[in-house]
Amino acid sequence: MGKAAAFMIASALLLAATPAGARGAYVWRITKNHWSQADEQGFGRFIQVLGNTDCSSSESCLRNAANPYRKLDPPGMDIDTDCAKWPYLARAYYAWHNGLPFSYVSAVNGEGGDLRYNKTGNRAVARRDVVDRGGGIDGPNALRTMMSEVYSGTYRIDAGEHRGILSDFYSPALQPGTIRAGTVVYDVNGHVGIIYKVDADGRAYYMDAHPDFSISRSGYGAQFGQSPMRLGGGVKNWRPFKLVGAHRDGAGNFIGGHMAYAENDQIPDFSLVQYTGTDGKASDPAKAHFSYNGIDLGFYEYVRVAVSGGRMDFNPVYELKETIQTMCNDLHDRAQFVDQAIAEGFQNKPHPARLPDNIYGSSNQDWENYSTPSRDARLKAAAAQFYRDMHDMIGMWINRDPRIVYDGNFLKQDLQAAYRKDSAACTITYLSSDKRPITMTYDDMIHRLFRMSFDPYDCIELRWGASGGEAQSCTNDSNKMRWYEAEQRLRNQSDRTYQATMSFSIADLEAHRRGSGTDNPADIDVKSLIDNMGDQVPFTGMAAVGH
């Protein structure tokens, strides 16, 4: 489809809820025909101030005192968001209150069933321009219309696509300044976040919303996975565009027109390196090669080094503390979903005869809202990456690699002390089935991570992987216990296979049918890794002279 046809579709889909003469003080007037660099920076600051608060839903974020536009909103403007809608809401809301133009992909098409999880990716087939036809745009109504049309499938577009209606995003180069507050991160397994902060070391922190409309915060890493280019996962920046064909009214507002979007080759920092590797040769991201100044790096290490401008120094103690804090946030986020399932009484309901068609992305709303397989898989992927990173840093320390920045002599002791302190500071307490408070530390939760049930029909003890005396109060009957045991191989895997058919019966699971999991979980026991690292100390000139 050519540009002319795309613009015809865009014009045909001008926002229906933007009547001439929009009422009251909540009118969206377009005073600028494009987003300038200052506007992008302002949007980044807006996202950062919200991220730095403790707001826990889109409603509480927009009502938070840190939001400079909250008093401009109509009373009771409550707009709930899931993960895919949250970045769009934040972007459109900022555009509304700053006189900026806005447009978005309103429909996608693709092959292979559920467009959120298909193997081939989607293509944009319609775009909705938010255009003032005279009298202003009804801001709140424009936001609500948008929220009804965007979803995670909207992000699932080939990052190299340059035909027809363009995606709302482009793949940025990995360099200082391009990954910033306002950058979106898309997990092709069905999750989306928006970055609100990037520290000097290149570590990115994001906010994400959930099906229960809560918002949490975490650090970008292996839990998002690497994506084939055709699925458009990874880091994504908002594509530049300009309102063209408009005219100004007497007050200087832009009336009419349509949006013209920049092609990939017109964007200075467009790059496909996150998919092809730094040598540009890979077609499979799992095989992509990444190096910085001639030094080979893993993908997530490369992202941090490249975004920080080449900072390759790592302090193992600092990295350990930061990672435990990030994973602690994710565990607390999981606790909200477990508590919600228990509050709804799913542990008292009989277990269905079969699992959903796919446990990671189901059309069964009860399963989708109250189970945690995808969330648990992200935790396991992050824990496995933490183990690999710590293993590598310990190895670099032993080999006196100059990239390790550590001023002490006894790294093992300092890592052990930091682990104990931060594990003890990260606790979750749940009420057992017989109403006893059970408190777990971070280390407790990591050691039972692969036993934690994702199944909402299990008792709360098994949802938290209890065993022995702690599990004695579990209310599961014998059939549910059989299900719990049979699902162990599914719990062992951290890869989310959204395309696989998984409507297993309990007999299928027990027979280890294809796609029903793996026998052994990944290594994630960082504490054991540290405890067994030995007592190496740096080589010093004094030691050389004395011995």
Coordinates of C-alpha atoms in Angstrom, one line a residue:
M1 CA 0.0 0.0 0.0
G2 CA 1.4 3.4 -1.0
K3 CA 1.5 6.6 1.1
A4 CA -1.4 8.1 -0.7
A5 CA -3.6 5.2 0.1
A6 CA -2.4 5.2 3.7
F7 CA -3.4 8.9 4.0
M8 CA -6.8 8.2 2.5
I9 CA -7.4 5.5 5.2
A10 CA -6.1 7.9 7.9
S11 CA -8.5 10.6 6.6
A12 CA -11.4 8.2 6.6
L13 CA -10.6 7.3 10.2
L14 CA -10.4 10.8 11.7
L15 CA -11.4 10.6 15.3
A16 CA -15.2 10.3 15.4
A17 CA -15.3 11.7 18.9
T18 CA -13.8 15.1 18.1
P19 CA -16.8 17.2 17.5
A20 CA -16.7 20.8 16.4
G21 CA -17.1 22.9 19.5
A22 CA -15.8 20.4 22.1
R23 CA -17.2 21.4 25.4
G24 CA -15.7 23.0 28.5
A25 CA -12.1 23.5 29.6
Y26 CA -11.1 20.0 28.5
V27 CA -10.6 20.9 24.9
W28 CA -7.5 19.6 23.1
R29 CA -6.2 22.4 20.8
I30 CA -3.3 21.7 18.5
T31 CA -0.9 24.6 18.6
K32 CA 2.2 22.9 17.2
N33 CA 2.5 20.8 14.0
H34 CA 5.2 18.4 15.2
W35 CA 7.0 17.3 18.4
S36 CA 10.2 19.3 18.7
Q37 CA 13.3 18.0 20.6
A38 CA 12.2 20.2 23.5
D39 CA 8.7 18.5 23.4
E40 CA 10.4 15.0 23.5
Q41 CA 12.5 16.1 26.4
G42 CA 9.4 17.4 28.2
F43 CA 7.7 14.1 27.7
G44 CA 10.7 12.3 29.1
R45 CA 10.6 14.5 32.2
F46 CA 6.9 13.9 32.6
I47 CA 7.4 10.1 32.5
Q48 CA 10.4 10.4 34.9
V49 CA 8.5 12.3 37.5
L50 CA 5.7 9.8 37.5
G51 CA 8.1 6.9 37.6
N52 CA 9.8 8.4 40.6
T53 CA 6.6 8.5 42.6
D54 CA 4.9 5.6 44.3
C55 CA 1.8 5.8 42.2
S56 CA 0.4 2.3 41.6
S57 CA -2.3 2.8 38.9
S58 CA -2.9 5.0 35.9
E59 CA -5.5 6.9 38.0
S60 CA -3.2 7.5 40.9
C61 CA -0.4 8.5 38.6
L62 CA -2.4 11.1 36.8
R63 CA -3.8 12.4 40.1
N64 CA -0.4 12.4 41.8
A65 CA 0.9 15.8 43.0
A66 CA 3.9 15.2 40.7
N67 CA 1.7 15.5 37.6
P68 CA 1.8 19.2 36.6
Y69 CA -1.4 18.8 34.5
R70 CA -3.7 17.1 37.1
K71 CA -5.7 20.2 37.8
L72 CA -6.5 20.6 34.1
D73 CA -8.3 17.2 34.0
P74 CA -12.1 16.9 34.4
P75 CA -13.2 15.5 37.8
G76 CA -13.4 11.8 37.9
M77 CA -11.4 11.2 34.7
D78 CA -10.5 7.6 35.5
I79 CA -8.9 5.7 32.7
D80 CA -7.7 2.2 33.5
T81 CA -4.8 0.7 31.6
D82 CA -3.1 -2.6 31.0
C83 CA 0.5 -2.8 30.0
A84 CA 0.0 -2.1 26.3
K85 CA -2.3 0.9 26.8
W86 CA -0.2 2.6 29.5
P87 CA 2.5 4.1 27.2
Y88 CA -0.1 5.3 24.7
L89 CA -2.1 6.9 27.4
A90 CA 0.9 8.7 28.8
R91 CA 1.9 9.9 25.4
A92 CA -1.5 11.1 24.3
Y93 CA -2.2 12.7 27.7
Y94 CA 1.0 14.7 27.4
A95 CA 0.2 15.7 23.8
W96 CA -3.3 16.9 24.9
H97 CA -2.0 19.2 27.6
N98 CA 0.8 20.6 25.5
G99 CA -1.0 21.4 22.3
L100 CA 0.8 18.7 20.4
P101 CA -0.5 16.6 17.4
F102 CA -1.2 12.9 17.9
S103 CA -1.9 9.9 15.8
Y104 CA -1.8 6.1 16.4
V105 CA -2.2 2.8 14.6
S106 CA -5.8 1.9 15.3
A107 CA -5.9 -1.5 13.7
V108 CA -3.4 -4.3 12.7
N109 CA -3.7 -7.5 10.7
G110 CA -1.7 -10.6 10.6
E111 CA -1.7 -14.4 10.3
G112 CA -1.5 -17.2 12.8
G113 CA -4.4 -16.8 15.2
D114 CA -4.1 -14.5 18.2
L115 CA -2.4 -11.3 16.9
R116 CA -0.8 -10.7 20.3
Y117 CA 1.3 -13.9 20.0
N118 CA 1.6 -14.9 16.3
K119 CA 4.9 -16.1 14.8
T120 CA 4.9 -13.8 11.8
G121 CA 4.2 -10.4 13.2
N122 CA 1.4 -7.9 12.2
R123 CA 1.1 -5.0 9.8
A124 CA -0.7 -1.7 10.4
V125 CA -3.9 -1.4 8.3
A126 CA -5.5 1.7 9.8
R127 CA -4.3 4.9 11.5
R128 CA -6.4 7.3 13.5
D129 CA -5.3 11.0 13.4
V130 CA -6.5 13.2 16.3
V131 CA -7.4 16.2 14.2
D132 CA -9.2 19.4 15.2
R133 CA -12.0 20.0 12.7
G134 CA -12.9 23.3 14.3
G135 CA -13.9 24.1 17.8
G136 CA -11.4 21.8 19.5
I137 CA -11.1 18.1 20.3
D138 CA -12.8 16.5 23.3
G139 CA -9.6 15.4 25.1
P140 CA -10.9 12.8 27.5
N141 CA -13.1 11.2 24.9
A142 CA -10.2 11.1 22.4
L143 CA -8.1 9.2 25.0
R144 CA -10.9 6.7 25.7
T145 CA -11.4 6.0 22.0
M146 CA -7.6 5.4 21.6
M147 CA -7.6 3.1 24.7
S148 CA -10.3 0.9 23.1
E149 CA -8.2 0.4 19.9
V150 CA -4.5 -0.2 21.0
Y151 CA -3.3 -3.4 22.5
S152 CA -0.1 -5.5 22.6
G153 CA -0.7 -6.6 19.0
T154 CA -0.2 -3.0 18.0
Y155 CA 3.4 -3.2 18.9
R156 CA 4.0 -6.5 17.0
I157 CA 5.2 -5.0 13.7
D158 CA 8.3 -5.8 11.8
A159 CA 11.0 -3.3 12.9
G160 CA 12.3 -3.1 9.4
E161 CA 8.9 -2.6 7.7
H162 CA 8.8 0.4 5.4
R163 CA 5.7 -0.2 3.4
G164 CA 2.1 1.0 3.8
I165 CA 1.0 2.5 7.1
L166 CA 4.0 2.8 9.4
S167 CA 4.3 1.7 13.0
D168 CA 4.0 4.2 15.7
F169 CA 7.6 3.2 16.8
Y170 CA 11.0 2.7 15.3
S171 CA 14.1 0.8 16.4
P172 CA 16.7 3.2 17.8
A173 CA 20.5 2.9 17.8
L174 CA 21.9 1.8 21.1
Q175 CA 23.9 4.8 22.2
P176 CA 23.8 7.5 24.8
G177 CA 20.6 9.6 24.7
T178 CA 18.6 7.3 22.5
I179 CA 17.3 5.0 25.2
R180 CA 15.7 7.4 27.6
A181 CA 12.7 8.3 29.7
G182 CA 9.7 7.7 27.3
T183 CA 11.3 4.8 25.4
V184 CA 9.1 1.8 25.2
V185 CA 10.2 -1.8 25.8
Y186 CA 8.1 -4.6 24.2
D187 CA 8.3 -8.3 25.2
V188 CA 6.9 -10.3 22.3
N189 CA 5.5 -12.7 24.8
G190 CA 2.8 -10.1 25.5
H191 CA 4.2 -7.4 27.9
V192 CA 5.0 -3.7 27.5
G193 CA 6.8 -1.2 29.7
I194 CA 7.9 2.4 29.4
I195 CA 11.3 3.5 30.6
Y196 CA 11.3 6.3 33.2
K197 CA 15.0 6.5 34.1
V198 CA 18.4 5.5 32.7
D199 CA 21.3 5.8 35.1
A200 CA 24.9 6.7 34.3
D201 CA 25.8 3.0 34.1
G202 CA 23.2 2.4 31.3
R203 CA 20.8 0.5 33.5
A204 CA 17.2 1.3 32.4
Y205 CA 14.2 1.3 34.8
Y206 CA 10.6 1.0 33.5
M207 CA 7.0 1.2 34.6
D208 CA 4.5 -1.4 33.5
A209 CA 0.8 -1.8 34.0
H210 CA -1.1 -5.1 34.5
P211 CA -4.5 -6.7 33.8
D212 CA -5.7 -5.6 37.2
F213 CA -4.7 -2.0 36.2
S214 CA -1.9 -1.8 38.8
I215 CA 1.4 -0.2 37.9
S216 CA 4.8 -1.5 39.0
R217 CA 8.4 -0.7 38.4
S218 CA 11.5 -2.8 37.6
G219 CA 14.8 -2.8 35.7
Y220 CA 15.1 -3.8 32.0
G221 CA 16.9 -7.1 31.4
A222 CA 16.5 -10.7 30.4
Q223 CA 12.9 -10.9 31.5
F224 CA 12.0 -9.1 28.3
G225 CA 13.8 -11.6 26.0
Q226 CA 15.4 -11.0 22.6
S227 CA 13.1 -10.6 19.7
P228 CA 13.2 -11.5 16.0
M229 CA 13.0 -8.3 13.9
R230 CA 9.7 -9.4 12.3
L231 CA 8.0 -9.3 15.7
G232 CA 9.3 -5.8 16.6
G233 CA 10.3 -6.6 20.2
G234 CA 12.9 -4.8 22.3
V235 CA 13.4 -1.1 22.8
K236 CA 11.2 1.2 20.7
N237 CA 11.1 5.0 20.3
W238 CA 8.1 7.0 19.1
R239 CA 8.3 7.6 15.4
P240 CA 8.5 11.3 14.4
F241 CA 5.7 12.8 12.4
K242 CA 4.3 16.1 11.2
L243 CA 0.8 17.5 10.8
V244 CA 0.5 18.6 7.2
G245 CA -2.2 20.2 5.2
A246 CA -3.6 22.1 8.2
H247 CA -4.4 25.8 8.4
R248 CA -4.4 28.1 11.4
D249 CA -7.5 29.7 12.8
G250 CA -7.7 33.2 14.2
A251 CA -6.3 32.0 17.6
G252 CA -3.4 30.2 16.0
N253 CA -4.7 26.7 16.4
F254 CA -4.1 24.1 13.7
I255 CA -7.3 23.0 12.0
G256 CA -7.6 20.0 9.7
G257 CA -4.8 18.2 8.0
H258 CA -3.3 14.8 8.4
M259 CA -0.1 13.3 9.9
A260 CA 2.9 12.4 7.7
Y261 CA 5.2 9.9 9.4
A262 CA 9.0 9.7 8.9
E263 CA 10.3 6.6 7.1
N264 CA 13.0 4.6 8.9
D265 CA 15.8 6.0 6.7
Q266 CA 14.7 9.5 7.5
I267 CA 15.3 9.0 11.2
P268 CA 18.9 9.9 12.3
D269 CA 19.1 7.3 15.1
F270 CA 17.2 4.5 13.4
S271 CA 19.2 1.2 13.7
L272 CA 18.4 -2.5 13.6
V273 CA 21.5 -3.5 15.6
Q274 CA 19.4 -4.9 18.5
Y275 CA 18.2 -7.6 16.0
T276 CA 21.2 -8.1 13.7
G277 CA 24.1 -7.6 16.1
T278 CA 26.9 -5.1 15.8
D279 CA 28.2 -6.8 12.7
G280 CA 24.8 -6.7 11.1
K281 CA 24.9 -10.3 10.0
A282 CA 22.4 -12.2 12.3
S283 CA 18.9 -13.1 11.2
D284 CA 18.3 -14.9 14.5
P285 CA 18.8 -12.6 17.5
A286 CA 19.8 -15.5 19.7
K287 CA 22.9 -15.9 17.4
A288 CA 23.6 -12.2 17.1
H289 CA 27.1 -11.0 17.9
F290 CA 27.6 -7.9 20.0
S291 CA 30.9 -6.2 20.7
Y292 CA 31.9 -2.8 21.9
N293 CA 35.4 -1.4 21.0
G294 CA 36.5 -4.9 20.1
I295 CA 35.2 -6.5 23.3
D296 CA 32.6 -9.2 22.9
L297 CA 29.6 -8.8 25.2
G298 CA 26.3 -10.5 25.9
F299 CA 23.2 -8.6 24.6
Y300 CA 22.0 -7.1 27.9
E301 CA 25.6 -6.2 28.8
Y302 CA 26.1 -4.6 25.4
V303 CA 22.9 -2.5 25.9
R304 CA 24.1 -1.1 29.1
V305 CA 27.7 -0.5 27.9
A306 CA 26.5 1.2 24.6
V307 CA 23.8 3.3 26.3
S308 CA 26.3 4.5 29.0
G309 CA 28.8 5.5 26.3
G310 CA 31.3 2.7 26.9
R311 CA 31.3 2.2 30.7
M312 CA 32.4 -1.4 31.0
D313 CA 33.3 -1.3 34.7
F314 CA 31.2 -3.5 37.0
N315 CA 31.2 -3.5 40.8
P316 CA 29.9 -7.0 41.7
V317 CA 28.6 -5.8 45.1
Y318 CA 26.7 -2.9 43.6
E319 CA 25.3 -5.1 40.8
L320 CA 24.2 -7.7 43.3
K321 CA 22.3 -5.1 45.4
E322 CA 20.7 -3.5 42.4
T323 CA 19.5 -6.8 41.0
I324 CA 18.1 -8.1 44.2
Q325 CA 16.2 -4.8 44.6
T326 CA 14.8 -5.1 41.1
M327 CA 13.7 -8.8 41.6
C328 CA 12.3 -7.9 45.0
N329 CA 10.0 -5.4 43.3
D330 CA 8.9 -8.1 40.8
L331 CA 8.2 -10.6 43.6
H332 CA 6.0 -8.0 45.4
D333 CA 4.2 -7.4 42.1
R334 CA 3.6 -11.1 41.9
A335 CA 2.2 -11.1 45.4
Q336 CA -0.6 -8.8 44.4
F337 CA -1.8 -11.2 41.7
V338 CA -1.6 -14.2 44.1
D339 CA -3.6 -12.3 46.7
Q340 CA -6.2 -11.3 44.2
A341 CA -6.8 -14.9 43.2
I342 CA -7.1 -16.0 46.8
A343 CA -9.5 -13.1 47.5
E344 CA -11.6 -14.3 44.6
G345 CA -11.7 -17.8 46.1
F346 CA -10.1 -19.7 43.2
Q347 CA -8.3 -22.0 45.6
N348 CA -11.8 -23.3 46.6
K349 CA -13.0 -24.0 43.0
P350 CA -12.6 -27.4 41.3
H351 CA -9.7 -27.7 38.9
P352 CA -10.8 -27.7 35.2
A353 CA -10.2 -30.9 33.3
R354 CA -7.7 -29.3 31.0
L355 CA -5.3 -26.3 31.0
P356 CA -6.2 -23.5 28.6
D357 CA -5.1 -23.7 25.0
N358 CA -2.0 -21.8 26.1
I359 CA -1.2 -21.0 29.7
Y360 CA 0.8 -17.9 28.8
G361 CA -1.8 -16.1 26.8
S362 CA -5.4 -17.4 27.2
S363 CA -8.8 -16.3 26.1
N364 CA -10.1 -17.7 29.3
Q365 CA -10.5 -14.5 31.4
D366 CA -10.3 -16.2 34.8
W367 CA -7.0 -17.8 33.8
E368 CA -5.7 -14.7 32.2
N369 CA -6.5 -12.5 35.2
Y370 CA -5.6 -14.8 38.1
S371 CA -2.8 -17.2 36.9
T372 CA 0.9 -16.1 36.9
P373 CA 2.8 -18.4 34.4
S374 CA 4.1 -15.5 32.2
R375 CA 5.0 -13.4 35.2
D376 CA 6.7 -16.3 36.9
A377 CA 8.6 -17.1 33.7
R378 CA 9.9 -13.5 33.6
L379 CA 11.1 -13.9 37.2
K380 CA 12.9 -17.1 36.3
A381 CA 14.5 -15.6 33.3
A382 CA 15.7 -12.7 35.3
A383 CA 17.0 -15.0 38.1
A384 CA 18.9 -17.1 35.6
Q385 CA 20.5 -14.0 34.0
F386 CA 21.4 -12.8 37.5
Y387 CA 23.2 -16.1 38.1
R388 CA 25.1 -15.9 34.8
D389 CA 26.1 -12.3 35.3
M390 CA 27.4 -13.0 38.8
H391 CA 29.2 -16.1 37.6
D392 CA 30.9 -14.0 34.9
M393 CA 31.8 -11.1 37.3
I394 CA 33.3 -13.6 39.8
G395 CA 35.3 -15.1 36.9
M396 CA 36.5 -11.7 35.8
W397 CA 37.5 -10.9 39.4
I398 CA 39.5 -14.1 39.7
N399 CA 41.2 -13.4 36.4
R400 CA 42.0 -9.8 37.5
D401 CA 40.0 -8.4 34.6
P402 CA 40.3 -4.5 34.8
R403 CA 36.5 -4.1 34.1
I404 CA 35.8 -5.2 37.7
V405 CA 35.8 -2.2 40.0
Y406 CA 36.1 -3.3 43.6
D407 CA 38.3 -1.7 46.2
G408 CA 38.2 -4.5 48.9
N409 CA 40.4 -7.5 49.3
F410 CA 37.7 -10.2 50.2
L411 CA 35.0 -10.1 47.5
K412 CA 33.5 -13.3 48.7
Q413 CA 32.9 -11.9 52.2
D414 CA 31.5 -8.6 50.9
L415 CA 29.1 -10.4 48.5
Q416 CA 28.0 -12.7 51.3
A417 CA 27.3 -9.7 53.6
A418 CA 25.5 -7.8 50.9
Y419 CA 23.4 -10.8 50.0
R420 CA 22.4 -11.5 53.6
K421 CA 21.5 -7.8 54.2
D422 CA 19.5 -7.3 51.0
S423 CA 17.8 -10.7 51.3
A424 CA 16.6 -9.9 54.8
A425 CA 15.4 -6.5 53.7
C426 CA 13.2 -8.1 51.0
T427 CA 10.3 -9.9 52.7
I428 CA 6.8 -11.0 51.7
T429 CA 4.3 -12.2 54.3
Y430 CA 1.3 -14.3 53.3
L431 CA -1.5 -15.7 55.3
S432 CA -1.7 -19.5 55.2
S433 CA -5.0 -21.3 54.6
D434 CA -5.4 -21.5 58.4
K435 CA -4.6 -17.8 58.7
R436 CA -1.0 -18.1 60.0
P437 CA 1.4 -15.3 58.8
I438 CA 4.3 -16.8 56.8
T439 CA 7.2 -14.5 56.1
M440 CA 9.7 -15.2 53.4
T441 CA 13.0 -13.5 52.6
Y442 CA 14.3 -13.0 49.1
D443 CA 16.6 -16.0 49.6
D444 CA 13.6 -18.1 50.7
M445 CA 11.7 -17.1 47.6
I446 CA 14.6 -17.8 45.2
H447 CA 15.1 -21.3 46.6
R448 CA 11.4 -22.1 46.0
L449 CA 10.9 -20.1 42.8
F450 CA 10.5 -23.2 40.6
R451 CA 8.0 -24.7 43.1
M452 CA 5.8 -21.6 43.1
S453 CA 2.5 -22.6 41.5
F454 CA 1.2 -20.4 38.6
D455 CA -2.1 -22.2 38.8
P456 CA -4.9 -20.0 40.4
Y457 CA -6.7 -23.2 41.6
D458 CA -4.0 -24.1 44.1
C459 CA -3.9 -23.1 47.7
I460 CA -1.8 -20.1 48.7
E461 CA 0.9 -22.3 50.3
L462 CA 1.6 -23.9 46.9
R463 CA 1.3 -20.5 45.1
W464 CA 4.4 -19.7 47.2
G465 CA 6.1 -23.0 46.8
A466 CA 5.8 -24.2 50.4
S467 CA 6.8 -27.6 51.4
G468 CA 7.1 -29.6 54.6
G469 CA 5.3 -28.3 57.7
E470 CA 4.5 -24.9 56.0
A471 CA 2.4 -26.8 53.4
Q472 CA 0.4 -28.8 55.8
S473 CA -2.5 -26.3 56.0
C474 CA -2.9 -26.4 52.2
T475 CA -6.6 -27.0 51.2
N476 CA -5.8 -28.8 47.9
D477 CA -7.7 -32.1 47.6
S478 CA -5.9 -35.1 46.1
N479 CA -6.9 -34.2 42.5
K480 CA -5.4 -30.7 42.9
M481 CA -2.3 -32.1 44.5
R482 CA -1.9 -34.4 41.5
W483 CA -2.3 -31.4 39.2
Y484 CA 0.4 -29.5 41.2
E485 CA 2.9 -32.4 40.9
A486 CA 2.1 -32.9 37.2
E487 CA 2.7 -29.2 36.4
Q488 CA 6.2 -29.2 37.8
R489 CA 7.8 -29.6 34.4
L490 CA 5.9 -26.5 33.2
R491 CA 7.2 -24.7 36.2
N492 CA 10.8 -25.7 35.4
Q493 CA 10.8 -23.7 32.2
S494 CA 11.4 -20.0 31.8
D495 CA 10.7 -19.8 28.1
R496 CA 7.2 -18.8 27.2
T497 CA 5.9 -20.7 24.2
Y498 CA 2.8 -18.7 23.2
Q499 CA 2.3 -20.4 19.9
A500 CA 2.2 -24.0 21.3
T501 CA -1.0 -25.8 22.0
M502 CA -1.1 -26.5 25.7
S503 CA -4.6 -27.7 26.5
F504 CA -3.1 -30.6 28.5
S505 CA -5.1 -33.0 30.7
I506 CA -3.5 -34.2 33.9
A507 CA -2.7 -37.5 32.1
D508 CA -0.9 -35.6 29.3
L509 CA 1.3 -33.8 31.8
E510 CA 2.1 -37.0 33.6
A511 CA 3.0 -38.6 30.3
H512 CA 5.4 -35.7 29.5
R513 CA 3.7 -34.9 26.3
R514 CA 5.6 -32.6 23.9
G515 CA 5.5 -29.0 25.0
S516 CA 4.7 -29.9 28.6
G517 CA 7.9 -28.5 30.1
T518 CA 11.4 -29.5 31.0
D519 CA 12.8 -31.9 33.5
N520 CA 15.4 -29.6 35.1
P521 CA 15.2 -25.9 36.0
A522 CA 18.0 -23.4 35.3
D523 CA 20.7 -22.6 37.8
I524 CA 19.7 -19.5 39.8
D525 CA 21.2 -20.1 43.2
V526 CA 23.5 -17.0 43.4
K527 CA 24.0 -17.5 47.2
S528 CA 25.5 -20.9 46.5
L529 CA 27.6 -19.5 43.7
I530 CA 29.1 -16.9 46.1
D531 CA 29.6 -19.4 48.9
N532 CA 31.6 -21.7 46.7
M533 CA 33.7 -19.0 44.9
G534 CA 36.8 -19.5 47.1
D535 CA 38.8 -16.8 48.9
Q536 CA 40.8 -15.3 46.1
V537 CA 42.4 -12.0 46.8
P538 CA 44.0 -9.5 44.4
F539 CA 47.6 -10.1 43.4
T540 CA 49.7 -7.2 44.9
G541 CA 53.3 -6.1 44.6
M542 CA 53.8 -6.7 48.3
A543 CA 52.7 -10.3 48.0
A544 CA 55.0 -10.8 45.1
V545 CA 58.0 -9.4 47.0
G546 CA 57.2 -11.4 50.2
H547 CA 56.7 -14.6 48.4

